[in-house]
Amino acid sequence: MAIQLSVILNLCFLLLLLPTTIHTESDHNRKVFVVYMGHNTLDDAASFSLHLSMLQQVIGRDARKHMLQRYTKSFHGFSARLTEEEAKKLSGMEGVVSVFPSKLSQLETTSSWDFLGFPLTVKRSTTESDIIIGVFDSGIWPESASFTDLGYGPPPAKWKGICQGNFTCNNKIIGARYFKADGIFDSTELQSPRDSDGHGTHTASTAAGNVVTNANHLGLNTGTARGGVPRARIAVYKMCWIQGCSDEDILSAFDAAIADGVDIITVSVGLRVAEEHFINPFAIGSFHAMKNGILTVQSGNNQGPMPQTTGSIAPWILSVAAGTKDIDLMTPVRLGNGVVLDGVSINPFTLDGMYPLIYAGDVPNITAGFNSSISRFCSRNSLDKNLVKGKIILCDGISNGETEMLAGAVGSIMTDPYSDTVMSYPLPVSVVNLEQAATISRYIQSTRNATALILKSEVVKNASAPYVASFSGRGPNAIHQNILKPDLTAPGVRILAAWPPVAPITEVEGDRRAVPFNMISGTSMACPHVSGIAAYIKTFNPTWSPSAIKSALMTTASAMSDKINTDAEFAYGAGNLNPLAAIKPGLVYEAVEVDYLSFLCLEGYTSQHIRSLTGDNSSSCSQLMEQTKDLNYPTFVIPTLRNRLIDSSFNRTVTNVGSAKSTYRAFITRPLASGLRIQVEPNVLRFERLGQKLSFKVSVQGIIRRLDDPIVSSALTWDDGVHQVRSPIVVHVP
Ligand SMILES: *[C@@H]1O[C@H](CO)[C@@H](O)[C@H](O)[C@H]1NC(C)=O
Ligand SMILES: *[C@@H]1O[C@H](CO)[C@@H](O)[C@H](O)[C@H]1NC(C)=O
Ligand SMILES: *[C@@H]1O[C@H](CO)[C@@H](O)[C@H](O)[C@H]1NC(C)=O
Ligand SMILES: *[C@@H]1O[C@H](CO)[C@@H](O)[C@H](O)[C@H]1NC(C)=O
Ligand SMILES: *[C@@H]1O[C@H](CO)[C@@H](O)[C@H](O)[C@H]1NC(C)=O
Ligand SMILES: *[C@@H]1O[C@H](CO)[C@@H](O)[C@H](O)[C@H]1NC(C)=O
Ligand SMILES: *[C@@H]1O[C@H](CO)[C@@H](O)[C@H](O)[C@H]1NC(C)=O
């Protein structure tokens, strides 16, 4: 197999990667590894010869042909095809922080902004168009109305990015790169930053899309689509492809975006499992972004609702959970006996009259070897066409609708214990809960002639919003147990945003409907809401550090209820995004590089690790840990055991960004567990000037008894009468 060249590679790299067909035996045992070397102190030529000589030491004269991507702009390292043994040798070399096999990560509006109290008419800074959002995703569809550049001036002077491939950037999309280190493209993939998937177009327009009136999805939910900062610029970093998003391409995106000069990075992509810092491409890339003053906002992934399912765990990343909004779509099912059940789905189809209703368990394709216990779930190809054609079918599970459609069903009623799995389907579908499914089942059994109708979706208000969707990845943090994750919730269910006309709206083959706007759900959709507001904060406070912006978003978030989300903060973090409060937080909890370094020391990393991150040879953990014993994080979490005495204290420092002279008082929300006592010392903070920092101590003492909840939530709020600076305090028994 000849290695295919592609324009993404920089020139120096092009020269070394000439196609070759010479193969040695060990080539079959090679996998892609990332060799991460921390902070870069070398120029390009020097780092190139260093990388090459390192590879030559382990591979010999074939070194060049196995080198892939090099990271030299914003941090240091490279990727290469290595055997396990070669990787092991490299990991012992001087300057190498970690060597890890490349993995794949997965991709995971309108009324959502109004629900957040952020109307079209909000006050905006004239500098909004100086902000550049770097979108790490599946690319973009530049011809979408969300990305026209009418009324935009030239890109900000600081911009150093470029536009690659198959379209010309404009003054809205000012940069577009794509990364595919292995050079292998699927036949349906566009070798360009163009988006044939839809995900990247959707997330980019949610963060920073233009205002587009009369947007709708096949006639549903008509309204105005817009991004959080509609005047901001977009820089596209396409790193996700049909197979997923590889570690080496993710790192390339960070390496380029930091050097290009983006202000905020939005990544609606995540690891399926949490991974420790030095083998986690998001943690590595966003650490170097943070060093350069860039906040990275990441989706908390879609592996919920079980505990420890979020893969976004680093304290310098802002990790986002997906919540609901008040406007819901309801898809009623009418039964022949007059009963109407409120299911959910995105159903733009209109059916007339009543149709025969059958249960999938009664119609297996027996000749193909299926029986009732398989067909009841409408499993792939399990249905008998002759018995299904022209009917509405009840399935004991959820699917993409393909099997029902291929069997000729008129519509499908699916069953899901969590009724927030809301998708588009190739045929009329309504998803009902277990209780509703039992009602339908009883009706089918009660008559020889059951009938039903699935109605078109209608817009309803849902008073229980916001709550966190079942699919949203949950805490506790699997790696850093003293950092609460996720950080924040934003709308991520049924979000309407731009869509490429070439991208399918369902994954069902043969569904060729093309739409300019699509409605989809995921933490991927929640993430760009937060990125947009992070950019909005930056337009008013251009000098704020990433941690100040992150703190502002978290301490102003609206408190959420644990009625539906019994896992409380481990579902929603600090609460639901509150854009207008976030630009006036009053106080912020700041942390800079040195604070994160001492945090890593406390987590067991060595001085050697720290030196590679700083690029000096004098940092030491003992010195760092002397200065900071506790990361200045805007939330508090205490893992404990039942009946074990808790005696924890936290040092925190807040910076005054509200009014010069102000007095804040501490309020503690009573924890529900009777045995806990929380104190703040001092409990009054008097500020004399802006930028002033004051410290305090929070101590938590007591016991979680056998009968108490495993999660006890409380909160500290600093209040000066104008600002309420709220931080959840969570004590839990893992
Ligand atoms: C360029 O984009 C168009 C879609 O507008 C696509 O049809 C074409 O295949 C692309 N070319 C390449 C080389 O990717
Ligand atoms: C409204 O929210 C509740 C959760 O409180 C959920 O069970 C229900 O399905 C939602 N209704 C609709 C129509 O989505
Ligand atoms: C149905 O088919 C599955 C798989 O072929 C088999 O394991 C199961 O025992 C069958 N059930 C019945 C009730 O025959
Ligand atoms: C049963 O399945 C077989 C194999 O997929 C298919 O050829 C046949 O048409 C199916 N029969 C019915 C009645 O659906
Ligand atoms: C069965 O349904 C048909 C219409 O689908 C109706 O004409 C007929 O009266 C029904 N029979 C019974 C027994 O309900
Ligand atoms: C740091 O390392 C460089 C090269 O590795 C060396 O030249 C320098 O003397 C070292 N400085 C200290 C303070 O050890
Ligand atoms: C909190 O900070 C103060 C002053 O910086 C320091 O004396 C104290 O040891 C710290 N306490 C903890 C628990 O880190």
Coordinates of N, CA and C in Angstrom, one line a residue, residues 502-599:
V502 N -25.8 18.0 1.2 CA -25.4 16.7 0.9 C -25.4 15.7 2.0
A503 N -25.6 16.2 3.2 CA -25.6 15.3 4.4 C -27.0 14.7 4.7
P504 N -27.0 13.4 4.9 CA -28.3 12.7 5.2 C -28.8 13.2 6.5
I505 N -30.1 13.2 6.7 CA -30.6 13.5 8.1 C -30.9 12.3 9.0
T506 N -30.9 11.1 8.4 CA -30.9 9.9 9.2 C -29.8 9.0 8.6
E507 N -29.5 8.0 9.4 CA -28.4 7.1 8.9 C -29.0 6.0 8.1
V508 N -30.2 6.2 7.7 CA -30.9 5.1 6.9 C -30.6 5.2 5.4
E509 N -30.1 4.1 4.9 CA -29.8 4.2 3.4 C -31.1 4.4 2.7
G510 N -31.0 5.3 1.7 CA -32.2 5.5 0.9 C -33.0 6.7 1.3
D511 N -32.7 7.2 2.5 CA -33.3 8.5 3.0 C -32.6 9.6 2.4
R512 N -33.1 10.2 1.3 CA -32.3 11.2 0.6 C -32.8 12.6 0.8
R513 N -33.6 12.8 1.9 CA -34.1 14.1 2.1 C -33.0 15.1 2.4
A514 N -33.0 16.3 1.7 CA -32.0 17.3 1.9 C -32.6 18.5 2.6
V515 N -31.9 19.0 3.7 CA -32.5 20.1 4.4 C -31.4 21.2 4.7
P516 N -31.7 22.4 4.7 CA -30.7 23.5 5.0 C -30.6 23.6 6.6
F517 N -31.6 23.1 7.3 CA -31.5 23.1 8.8 C -31.9 21.8 9.3
N518 N -31.2 21.3 10.3 CA -31.6 20.0 10.9 C -31.7 20.1 12.4
M519 N -32.5 19.2 12.9 CA -32.7 19.3 14.4 C -32.1 18.0 14.9
I520 N -31.1 18.1 15.8 CA -30.5 16.9 16.3 C -30.2 17.2 17.8
S521 N -29.8 16.1 18.5 CA -29.6 16.1 20.0 C -28.2 15.6 20.3
G522 N -27.6 16.0 21.4 CA -26.3 15.5 21.8 C -25.6 16.5 22.7
T523 N -24.6 16.0 23.5 CA -23.8 17.0 24.2 C -23.0 17.8 23.2
S524 N -22.9 17.3 22.0 CA -22.2 18.0 20.9 C -23.0 19.3 20.6
M525 N -24.3 19.3 20.8 CA -25.1 20.5 20.5 C -25.1 21.5 21.6
A526 N -24.9 20.9 22.9 CA -24.8 21.8 24.1 C -23.5 22.6 24.1
C527 N -22.4 21.9 23.7 CA -21.0 22.5 23.8 C -20.9 23.8 23.0
P528 N -21.4 24.0 21.8 CA -21.2 25.3 21.1 C -22.1 26.4 21.7
H529 N -23.1 26.0 22.4 CA -23.9 27.1 23.1 C -22.9 27.8 24.1
V530 N -22.2 26.9 24.8 CA -21.3 27.5 25.8 C -20.1 28.2 25.2
S531 N -19.6 27.6 24.1 CA -18.5 28.3 23.4 C -18.9 29.7 22.9
G532 N -20.1 29.8 22.4 CA -20.7 31.0 21.9 C -20.7 32.1 23.0
I533 N -21.1 31.6 24.2 CA -21.2 32.6 25.3 C -19.8 32.9 25.9
A534 N -18.9 31.9 25.8 CA -17.6 32.2 26.2 C -17.0 33.3 25.3
A535 N -17.3 33.2 24.0 CA -16.9 34.3 23.1 C -17.5 35.6 23.4
Y536 N -18.8 35.5 23.8 CA -19.6 36.7 24.1 C -18.9 37.4 25.3
I537 N -18.6 36.6 26.3 CA -17.9 37.2 27.5 C -16.6 37.9 27.1
K538 N -15.9 37.2 26.2 CA -14.6 37.7 25.7 C -14.7 39.1 25.0
T539 N -15.8 39.3 24.3 CA -16.0 40.5 23.6 C -16.1 41.7 24.6
F540 N -16.6 41.4 25.8 CA -16.7 42.5 26.8 C -15.5 42.6 27.7
N541 N -14.8 41.5 27.8 CA -13.6 41.4 28.7 C -12.5 40.7 27.9
P542 N -11.9 41.4 26.9 CA -10.9 40.8 26.0 C -9.7 40.3 26.8
T543 N -9.4 40.8 28.0 CA -8.1 40.4 28.6 C -8.3 39.2 29.6
W544 N -9.5 38.8 29.8 CA -9.8 37.7 30.8 C -9.1 36.4 30.4
S545 N -8.5 35.7 31.4 CA -7.9 34.4 31.2 C -8.9 33.4 30.9
P546 N -8.5 32.2 30.4 CA -9.5 31.2 30.1 C -10.2 30.8 31.4
S547 N -9.5 30.7 32.6 CA -10.1 30.3 33.8 C -11.1 31.3 34.3
A548 N -10.9 32.6 34.0 CA -11.8 33.7 34.5 C -13.1 33.5 33.7
I549 N -13.0 33.3 32.4 CA -14.2 33.1 31.5 C -15.0 31.8 32.0
K550 N -14.2 30.8 32.3 CA -14.8 29.5 32.7 C -15.5 29.7 34.0
S551 N -14.9 30.4 35.0 CA -15.5 30.7 36.3 C -16.7 31.5 36.1
A552 N -16.7 32.6 35.3 CA -17.9 33.4 35.0 C -19.1 32.6 34.6
L553 N -18.8 31.7 33.6 CA -19.9 30.8 33.1 C -20.4 29.9 34.2
M554 N -19.5 29.4 35.0 CA -20.0 28.4 36.0 C -20.7 29.0 37.2
T555 N -20.1 30.1 37.8 CA -20.7 30.7 39.0 C -22.0 31.4 38.8
T556 N -22.3 31.7 37.5 CA -23.6 32.4 37.2 C -24.6 31.5 36.7
A557 N -24.3 30.2 36.5 CA -25.2 29.2 36.0 C -26.4 29.1 36.9
S558 N -27.6 28.9 36.3 CA -28.8 28.8 37.1 C -28.8 27.4 37.8
A559 N -29.2 27.4 39.1 CA -29.2 26.2 39.8 C -30.3 25.2 39.2
M560 N -30.0 24.0 39.1 CA -30.9 23.0 38.5 C -31.4 22.1 39.6
S561 N -32.5 21.3 39.3 CA -33.2 20.5 40.3 C -32.7 19.1 40.2
D562 N -32.7 18.4 41.4 CA -32.3 17.0 41.4 C -33.5 16.1 41.4
K563 N -34.7 16.7 41.1 CA -35.9 15.9 41.1 C -35.8 14.8 40.0
I564 N -35.5 15.2 38.7 CA -35.4 14.2 37.7 C -34.0 13.7 37.6
N565 N -33.0 14.6 37.8 CA -31.6 14.1 37.8 C -31.2 13.8 39.2
T566 N -31.4 12.6 39.7 CA -31.1 12.3 41.1 C -29.6 12.2 41.3
D567 N -28.8 12.2 40.2 CA -27.4 12.3 40.3 C -26.9 13.7 40.4
A568 N -27.8 14.6 40.4 CA -27.5 16.1 40.7 C -26.3 16.6 40.0
E569 N -25.3 17.2 40.7 CA -24.2 17.9 40.1 C -23.4 16.9 39.1
F570 N -23.5 15.6 39.4 CA -22.8 14.7 38.5 C -23.5 14.6 37.1
A571 N -24.7 15.1 37.1 CA -25.4 15.3 35.8 C -25.2 16.7 35.2
Y572 N -25.4 17.7 36.1 CA -25.5 19.1 35.5 C -24.3 20.0 35.9
G573 N -23.4 19.6 36.8 CA -22.3 20.5 37.1 C -22.8 21.7 37.9
A574 N -22.3 22.9 37.6 CA -22.7 24.1 38.3 C -24.1 24.5 38.0
G575 N -24.7 24.0 36.9 CA -26.1 24.4 36.6 C -26.3 24.7 35.1
N576 N -27.4 25.4 34.8 CA -27.7 25.7 33.4 C -27.1 27.1 33.0
L577 N -26.5 27.1 31.8 CA -25.9 28.3 31.2 C -26.8 29.5 31.3
N578 N -26.3 30.6 31.8 CA -27.1 31.8 32.0 C -26.3 33.0 31.3
P579 N -26.5 33.2 30.0 CA -25.6 34.1 29.3 C -25.5 35.5 29.8
L580 N -26.6 36.1 30.1 CA -26.6 37.5 30.5 C -25.9 37.7 31.8
A581 N -26.1 36.8 32.8 CA -25.4 36.9 34.1 C -23.9 36.6 33.9
A582 N -23.5 35.8 32.9 CA -22.1 35.4 32.8 C -21.2 36.6 32.4
I583 N -21.8 37.6 31.8 CA -20.8 38.7 31.5 C -20.6 39.6 32.7
K584 N -21.4 39.4 33.8 CA -21.2 40.2 35.0 C -21.1 39.3 36.2
P585 N -20.0 38.5 36.3 CA -20.0 37.5 37.4 C -19.6 38.1 38.8
G586 N -19.1 39.4 38.8 CA -18.7 40.0 40.1 C -17.4 39.5 40.6
L587 N -17.2 38.2 40.9 CA -16.0 37.6 41.3 C -15.6 36.5 40.4
V588 N -14.3 36.2 40.2 CA -14.0 35.0 39.4 C -12.9 34.2 40.2
Y589 N -12.9 32.9 40.0 CA -11.9 32.0 40.6 C -10.9 31.8 39.4
E590 N -9.7 32.3 39.6 CA -8.7 32.2 38.5 C -7.7 31.1 38.8
A591 N -7.2 30.5 37.7 CA -6.1 29.6 37.9 C -5.2 29.8 36.6
V592 N -3.9 29.8 36.8 CA -3.0 30.0 35.7 C -2.2 28.8 35.6
E593 N -1.3 28.8 34.6 CA -0.5 27.6 34.3 C 0.1 27.0 35.6
V594 N 0.8 27.8 36.4 CA 1.5 27.3 37.5 C 0.5 26.6 38.5
D595 N -0.7 27.0 38.6 CA -1.7 26.4 39.5 C -2.0 25.0 38.9
Y596 N -2.2 24.9 37.6 CA -2.5 23.6 37.0 C -1.3 22.6 37.2
L597 N -0.1 23.2 37.1 CA 1.1 22.4 37.3 C 1.1 21.8 38.7
S598 N 0.9 22.6 39.7 CA 0.9 22.1 41.1 C -0.2 21.1 41.2
F599 N -1.3 21.3 40.6 CA -2.4 20.4 40.6 C -1.9 19.0 40.1

